[in-house]
XYZ file of C-alpha atoms in Angstrom:
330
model
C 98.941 -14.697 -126.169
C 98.023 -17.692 -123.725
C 96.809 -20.733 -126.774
C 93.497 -21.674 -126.234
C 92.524 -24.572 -124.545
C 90.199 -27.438 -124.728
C 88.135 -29.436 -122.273
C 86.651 -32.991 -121.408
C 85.225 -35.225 -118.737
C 84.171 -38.126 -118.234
C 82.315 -39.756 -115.284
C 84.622 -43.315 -114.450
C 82.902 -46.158 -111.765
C 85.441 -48.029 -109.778
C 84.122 -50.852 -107.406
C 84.894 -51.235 -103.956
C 86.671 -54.186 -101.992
C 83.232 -54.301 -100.222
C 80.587 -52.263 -99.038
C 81.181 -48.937 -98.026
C 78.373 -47.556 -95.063
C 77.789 -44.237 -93.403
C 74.716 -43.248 -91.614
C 73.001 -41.736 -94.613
C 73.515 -45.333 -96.373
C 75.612 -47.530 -98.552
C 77.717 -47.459 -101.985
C 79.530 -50.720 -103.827
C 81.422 -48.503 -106.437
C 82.992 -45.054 -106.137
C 81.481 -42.449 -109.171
C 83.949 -40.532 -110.008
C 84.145 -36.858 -112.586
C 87.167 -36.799 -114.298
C 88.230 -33.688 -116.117
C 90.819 -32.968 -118.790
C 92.463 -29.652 -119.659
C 94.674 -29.337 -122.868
C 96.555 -26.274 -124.225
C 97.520 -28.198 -127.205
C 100.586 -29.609 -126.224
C 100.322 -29.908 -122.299
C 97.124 -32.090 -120.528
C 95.892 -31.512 -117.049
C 93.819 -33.630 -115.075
C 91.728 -33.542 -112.643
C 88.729 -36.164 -110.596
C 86.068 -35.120 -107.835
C 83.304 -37.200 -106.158
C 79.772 -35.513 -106.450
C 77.939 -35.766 -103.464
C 74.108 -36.131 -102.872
C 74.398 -34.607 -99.127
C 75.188 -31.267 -101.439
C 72.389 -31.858 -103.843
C 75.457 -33.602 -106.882
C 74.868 -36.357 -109.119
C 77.636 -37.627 -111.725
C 75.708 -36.169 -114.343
C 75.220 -32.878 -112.647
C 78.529 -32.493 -112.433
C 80.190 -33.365 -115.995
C 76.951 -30.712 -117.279
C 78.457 -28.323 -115.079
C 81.762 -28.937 -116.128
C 80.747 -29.114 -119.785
C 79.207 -25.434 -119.789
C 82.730 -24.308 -119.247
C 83.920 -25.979 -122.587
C 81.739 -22.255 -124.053
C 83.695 -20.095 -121.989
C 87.599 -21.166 -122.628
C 88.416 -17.789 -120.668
C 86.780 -19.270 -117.422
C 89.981 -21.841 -118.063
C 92.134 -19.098 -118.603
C 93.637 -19.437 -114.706
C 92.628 -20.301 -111.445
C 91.457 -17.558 -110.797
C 89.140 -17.341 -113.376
C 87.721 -20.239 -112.492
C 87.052 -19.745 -109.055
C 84.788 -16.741 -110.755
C 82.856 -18.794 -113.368
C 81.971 -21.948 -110.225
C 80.895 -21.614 -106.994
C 83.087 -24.123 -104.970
C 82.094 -27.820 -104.785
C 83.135 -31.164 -106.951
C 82.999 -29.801 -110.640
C 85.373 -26.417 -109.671
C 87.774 -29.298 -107.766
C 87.899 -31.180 -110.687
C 88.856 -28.171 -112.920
C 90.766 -26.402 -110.074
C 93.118 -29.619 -110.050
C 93.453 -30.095 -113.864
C 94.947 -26.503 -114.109
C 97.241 -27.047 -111.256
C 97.866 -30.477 -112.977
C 98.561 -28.376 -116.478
C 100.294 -25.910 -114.678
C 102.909 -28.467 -113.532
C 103.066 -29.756 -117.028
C 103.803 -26.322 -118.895
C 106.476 -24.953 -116.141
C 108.271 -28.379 -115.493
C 107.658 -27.146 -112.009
C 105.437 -29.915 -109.835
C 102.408 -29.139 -108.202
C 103.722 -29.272 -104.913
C 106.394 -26.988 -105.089
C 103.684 -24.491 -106.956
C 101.428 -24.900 -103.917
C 104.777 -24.108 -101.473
C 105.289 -27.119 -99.955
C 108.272 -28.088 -98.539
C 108.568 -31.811 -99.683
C 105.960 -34.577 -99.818
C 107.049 -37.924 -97.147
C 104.707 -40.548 -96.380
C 102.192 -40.480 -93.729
C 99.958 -42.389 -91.800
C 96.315 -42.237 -93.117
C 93.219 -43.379 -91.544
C 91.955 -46.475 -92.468
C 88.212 -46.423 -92.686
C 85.770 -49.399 -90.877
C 82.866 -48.969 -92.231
C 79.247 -48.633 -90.190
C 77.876 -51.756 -88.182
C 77.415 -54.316 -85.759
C 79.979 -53.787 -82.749
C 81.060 -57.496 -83.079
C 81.751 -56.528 -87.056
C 83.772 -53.541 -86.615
C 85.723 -55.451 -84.457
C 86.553 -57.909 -86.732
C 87.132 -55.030 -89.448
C 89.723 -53.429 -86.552
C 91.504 -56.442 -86.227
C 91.709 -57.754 -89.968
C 92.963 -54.017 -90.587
C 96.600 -54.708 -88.716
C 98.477 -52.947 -91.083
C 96.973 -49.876 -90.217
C 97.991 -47.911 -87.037
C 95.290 -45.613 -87.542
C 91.662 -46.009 -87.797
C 88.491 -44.358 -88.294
C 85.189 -45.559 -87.338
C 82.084 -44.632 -88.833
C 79.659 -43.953 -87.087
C 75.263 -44.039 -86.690
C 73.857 -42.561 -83.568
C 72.702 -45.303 -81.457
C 74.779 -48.195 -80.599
C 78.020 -45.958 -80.818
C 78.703 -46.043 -77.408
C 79.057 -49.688 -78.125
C 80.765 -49.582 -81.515
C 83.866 -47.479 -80.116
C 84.279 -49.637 -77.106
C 84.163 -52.631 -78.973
C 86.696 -51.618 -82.089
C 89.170 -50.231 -78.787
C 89.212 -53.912 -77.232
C 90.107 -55.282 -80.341
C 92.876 -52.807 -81.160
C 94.077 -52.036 -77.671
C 97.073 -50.258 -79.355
C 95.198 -48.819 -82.454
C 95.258 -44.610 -83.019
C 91.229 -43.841 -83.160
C 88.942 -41.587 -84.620
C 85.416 -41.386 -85.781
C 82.768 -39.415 -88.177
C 79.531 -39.735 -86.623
C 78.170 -37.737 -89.913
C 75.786 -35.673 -88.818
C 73.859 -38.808 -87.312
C 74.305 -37.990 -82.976
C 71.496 -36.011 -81.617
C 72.125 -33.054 -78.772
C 71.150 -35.414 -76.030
C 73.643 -38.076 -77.257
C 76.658 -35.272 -77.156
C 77.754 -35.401 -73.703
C 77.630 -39.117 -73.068
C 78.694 -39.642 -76.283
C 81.444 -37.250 -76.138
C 82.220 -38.884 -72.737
C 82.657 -42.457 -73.903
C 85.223 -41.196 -76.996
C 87.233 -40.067 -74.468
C 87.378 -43.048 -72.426
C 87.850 -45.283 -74.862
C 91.459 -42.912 -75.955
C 89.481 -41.170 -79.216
C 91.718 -38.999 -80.742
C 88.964 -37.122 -82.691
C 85.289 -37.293 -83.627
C 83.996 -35.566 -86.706
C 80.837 -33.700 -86.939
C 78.657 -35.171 -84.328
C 75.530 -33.103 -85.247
C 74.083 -32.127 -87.997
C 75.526 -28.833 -90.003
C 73.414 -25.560 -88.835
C 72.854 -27.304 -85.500
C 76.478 -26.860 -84.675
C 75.328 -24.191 -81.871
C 75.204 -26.678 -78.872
C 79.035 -27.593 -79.151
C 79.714 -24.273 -77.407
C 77.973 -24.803 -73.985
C 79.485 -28.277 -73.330
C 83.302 -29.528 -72.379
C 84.694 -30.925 -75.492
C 86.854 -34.410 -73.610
C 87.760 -35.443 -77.418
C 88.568 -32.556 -80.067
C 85.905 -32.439 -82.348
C 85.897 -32.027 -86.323
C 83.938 -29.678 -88.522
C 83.071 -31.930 -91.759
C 79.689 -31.032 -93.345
C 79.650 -27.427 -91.198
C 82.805 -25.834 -93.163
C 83.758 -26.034 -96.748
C 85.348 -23.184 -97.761
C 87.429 -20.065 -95.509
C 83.705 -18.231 -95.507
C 82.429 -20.626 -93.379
C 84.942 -20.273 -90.333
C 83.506 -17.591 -88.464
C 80.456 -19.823 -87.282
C 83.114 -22.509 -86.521
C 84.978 -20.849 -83.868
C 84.075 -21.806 -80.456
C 81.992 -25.216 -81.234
C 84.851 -27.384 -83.216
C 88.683 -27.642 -82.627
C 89.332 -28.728 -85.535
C 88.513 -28.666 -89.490
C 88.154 -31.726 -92.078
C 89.387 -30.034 -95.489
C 88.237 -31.775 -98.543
C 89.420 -30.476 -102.255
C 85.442 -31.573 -103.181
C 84.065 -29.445 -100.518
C 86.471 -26.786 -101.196
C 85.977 -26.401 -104.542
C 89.724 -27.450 -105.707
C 92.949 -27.035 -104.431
C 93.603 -23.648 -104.349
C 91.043 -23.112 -102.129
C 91.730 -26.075 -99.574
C 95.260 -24.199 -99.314
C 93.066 -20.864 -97.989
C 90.990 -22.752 -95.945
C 94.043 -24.798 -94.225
C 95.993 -21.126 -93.805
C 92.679 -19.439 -92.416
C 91.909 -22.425 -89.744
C 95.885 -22.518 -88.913
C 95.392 -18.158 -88.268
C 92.153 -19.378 -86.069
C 93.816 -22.217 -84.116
C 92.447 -24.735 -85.087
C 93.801 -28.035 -86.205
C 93.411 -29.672 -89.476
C 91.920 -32.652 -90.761
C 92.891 -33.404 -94.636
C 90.189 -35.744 -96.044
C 88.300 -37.182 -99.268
C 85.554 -38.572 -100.680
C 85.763 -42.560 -101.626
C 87.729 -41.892 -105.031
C 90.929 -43.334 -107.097
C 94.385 -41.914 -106.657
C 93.998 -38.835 -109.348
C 91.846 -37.227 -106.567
C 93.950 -38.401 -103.395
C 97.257 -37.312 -105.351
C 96.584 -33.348 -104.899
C 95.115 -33.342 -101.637
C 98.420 -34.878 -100.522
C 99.958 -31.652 -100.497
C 97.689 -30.833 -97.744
C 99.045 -33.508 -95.939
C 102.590 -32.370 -94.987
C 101.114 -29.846 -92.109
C 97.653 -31.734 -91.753
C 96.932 -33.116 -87.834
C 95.319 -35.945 -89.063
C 95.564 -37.762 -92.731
C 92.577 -39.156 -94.299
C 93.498 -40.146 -97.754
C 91.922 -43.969 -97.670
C 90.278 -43.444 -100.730
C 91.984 -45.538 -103.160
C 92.213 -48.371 -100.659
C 88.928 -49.260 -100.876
C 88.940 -49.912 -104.534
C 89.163 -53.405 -105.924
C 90.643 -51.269 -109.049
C 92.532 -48.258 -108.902
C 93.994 -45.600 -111.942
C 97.400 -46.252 -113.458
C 99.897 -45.196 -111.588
C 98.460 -45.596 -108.212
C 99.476 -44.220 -104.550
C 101.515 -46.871 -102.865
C 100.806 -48.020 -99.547
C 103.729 -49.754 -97.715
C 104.772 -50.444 -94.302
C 101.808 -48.574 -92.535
C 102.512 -45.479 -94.507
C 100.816 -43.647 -97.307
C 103.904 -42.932 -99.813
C 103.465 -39.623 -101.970
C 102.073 -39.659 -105.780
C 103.913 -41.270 -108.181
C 105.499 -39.641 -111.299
C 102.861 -39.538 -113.930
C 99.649 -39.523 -111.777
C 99.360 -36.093 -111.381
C 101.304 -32.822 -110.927
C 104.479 -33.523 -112.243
């Protein structure tokens, strides 16, 4: 008989190195929802980032994640989860605690659960936050270390923003999230400018639902479902506007389903994107497993903290290095 097993969470505030702005506004400290699953002897963990674009607060989320602590068999597997929770930040939290536990019980890690074939460093994107031209610039260049950025992005004034972050990194990797901020009559010139400024992606241009116009117009620069695909369900109206898919464990709904999702868009052709919300290193450390066969890394999180969890991800030499011992999964 499986022992029974007990649950907590917490919400956790770590602040940022500075500001952090998108087009839908501005945060100074990442809210995290961390969960913890016992069997007694073993403890999984597990963090998400709730997300007001999908209608979360903090304190939506640990209620969620609370109910669950009256139905132990909903923590019974995986599986059972995924039946109790619809996908979105309190299943990821959960999801990632039993993988997490999983690792714990069977002396077996997390990644080699999940298949992969061996966790390396890789280059993430570095994010520059939205705002003047002149200050992205100056973000570009004080960001040396990193070979790869990403730009956020506003609506108007882009066309301005990417040129000026490519003249101060003439040798930079670029791509940007315009989240959901271009309109259809900004696409094409838009679109146009990414590509002659050496964009290697831009991320979900218009808003979700509106994704429609991406199929009559030449695509110059791949671009990247975000806010339009969460889970494998929402492929089929994917196909034929994007190129490519931004797969985030909070979006998902865990890990388990981010590994669907990344096998579904691979069996589609399109290329992947593995991403997060602004978060500490227990959320980045089981999205990394995403990363070995991702297109494009986005695993900044933890870099933007002025305080991160013990252990944290290491970032050396340009390169994101995999989670330590300790942090999670092993």
């Amino acid at each position: 008989m499986r022992p029974s097993r007990s649950l907590s969470v917490v919400i956790d505030r770590f602040p940022l190195r500075q500001p952090f702005v998108i087009s839908r506004g501005a945060k100074t400290e990442a809210v995290v929802v961390a969960a913890t699953v016992s069997d007694g002897r073993n403890v999984g963990r597990g963090e998400c980032t709730p997300y007001a674009r999908y209608g979360e607060t903090p304190e939506s989320v640990a209620a969620t994640i609370e109910t669950l602590a009256r139905e132990p068999e909903a923590l019974a597997s995986r599986e059972a989860l995924a039946d109790a929770l619809p996908a979105g930040a309190a299943r990821n939290a959960l999801d990632c605690a039993l993988w997490d536990l999983e690792a714990k019980i069977t002396g077996v890690s997390a990644a080699e659960l999940a298949g992969a074939q061996g966790l390396v460093p890789v280059v993430t994107c570095f994010t520059l936050s939205l705002d003047t031209p002149a200050a992205m610039a100056e973000a570009a260049r004080a960001a040396a270390q990193h070979i790869l950025l990403k730009l956020k992005l506003g609506g108007e004034g882009d066309i301005d923003r990417m040129a000026a972050v490519r003249q101060a990194r003439p040798e930079a990797r670029l791509v940007a999230d315009a989240n959901e901020a271009w309109s259809e009559n900004m696409l094409e010139p838009y679109l146009a400018a990414a590509a002659e400024q050496r964009f290697e992606l831009i991320e979900q241009p218009l808003p979700a639902g509106h994704d429609g116009m991406l199929k009559e117009i030449a695509h110059p620069v791949p671009v990247c479902a975000d806010e339009s695909v969460h889970t494998g369900a929402d492929l089929a109206g994917c196909i034929g506007c994007y190129g490519a898919v931004n797969i985030k464990l909070d979006k998902a709904g865990g890990l388990t389903e981010a590994l669907r999702l990344r096998d579904a868009a691979r069996a589609q052709g399109l290329r992947v994107m593995v991403g997060s919300m602004v978060a500490t290193s227990l959320a980045l450390a089981p999205a990394f497993i995403l990363a070995e066969a991702a297109d494009w890394v986005d695993l900044d999180g933890p870099l933007l903290l002025a305080a991160d969890r013990t252990p944290p991800v290491r970032f050396v030499d340009g390169r994101l290095h995999p989670p330590p011992a300790g942090l999670w999964g092993s």
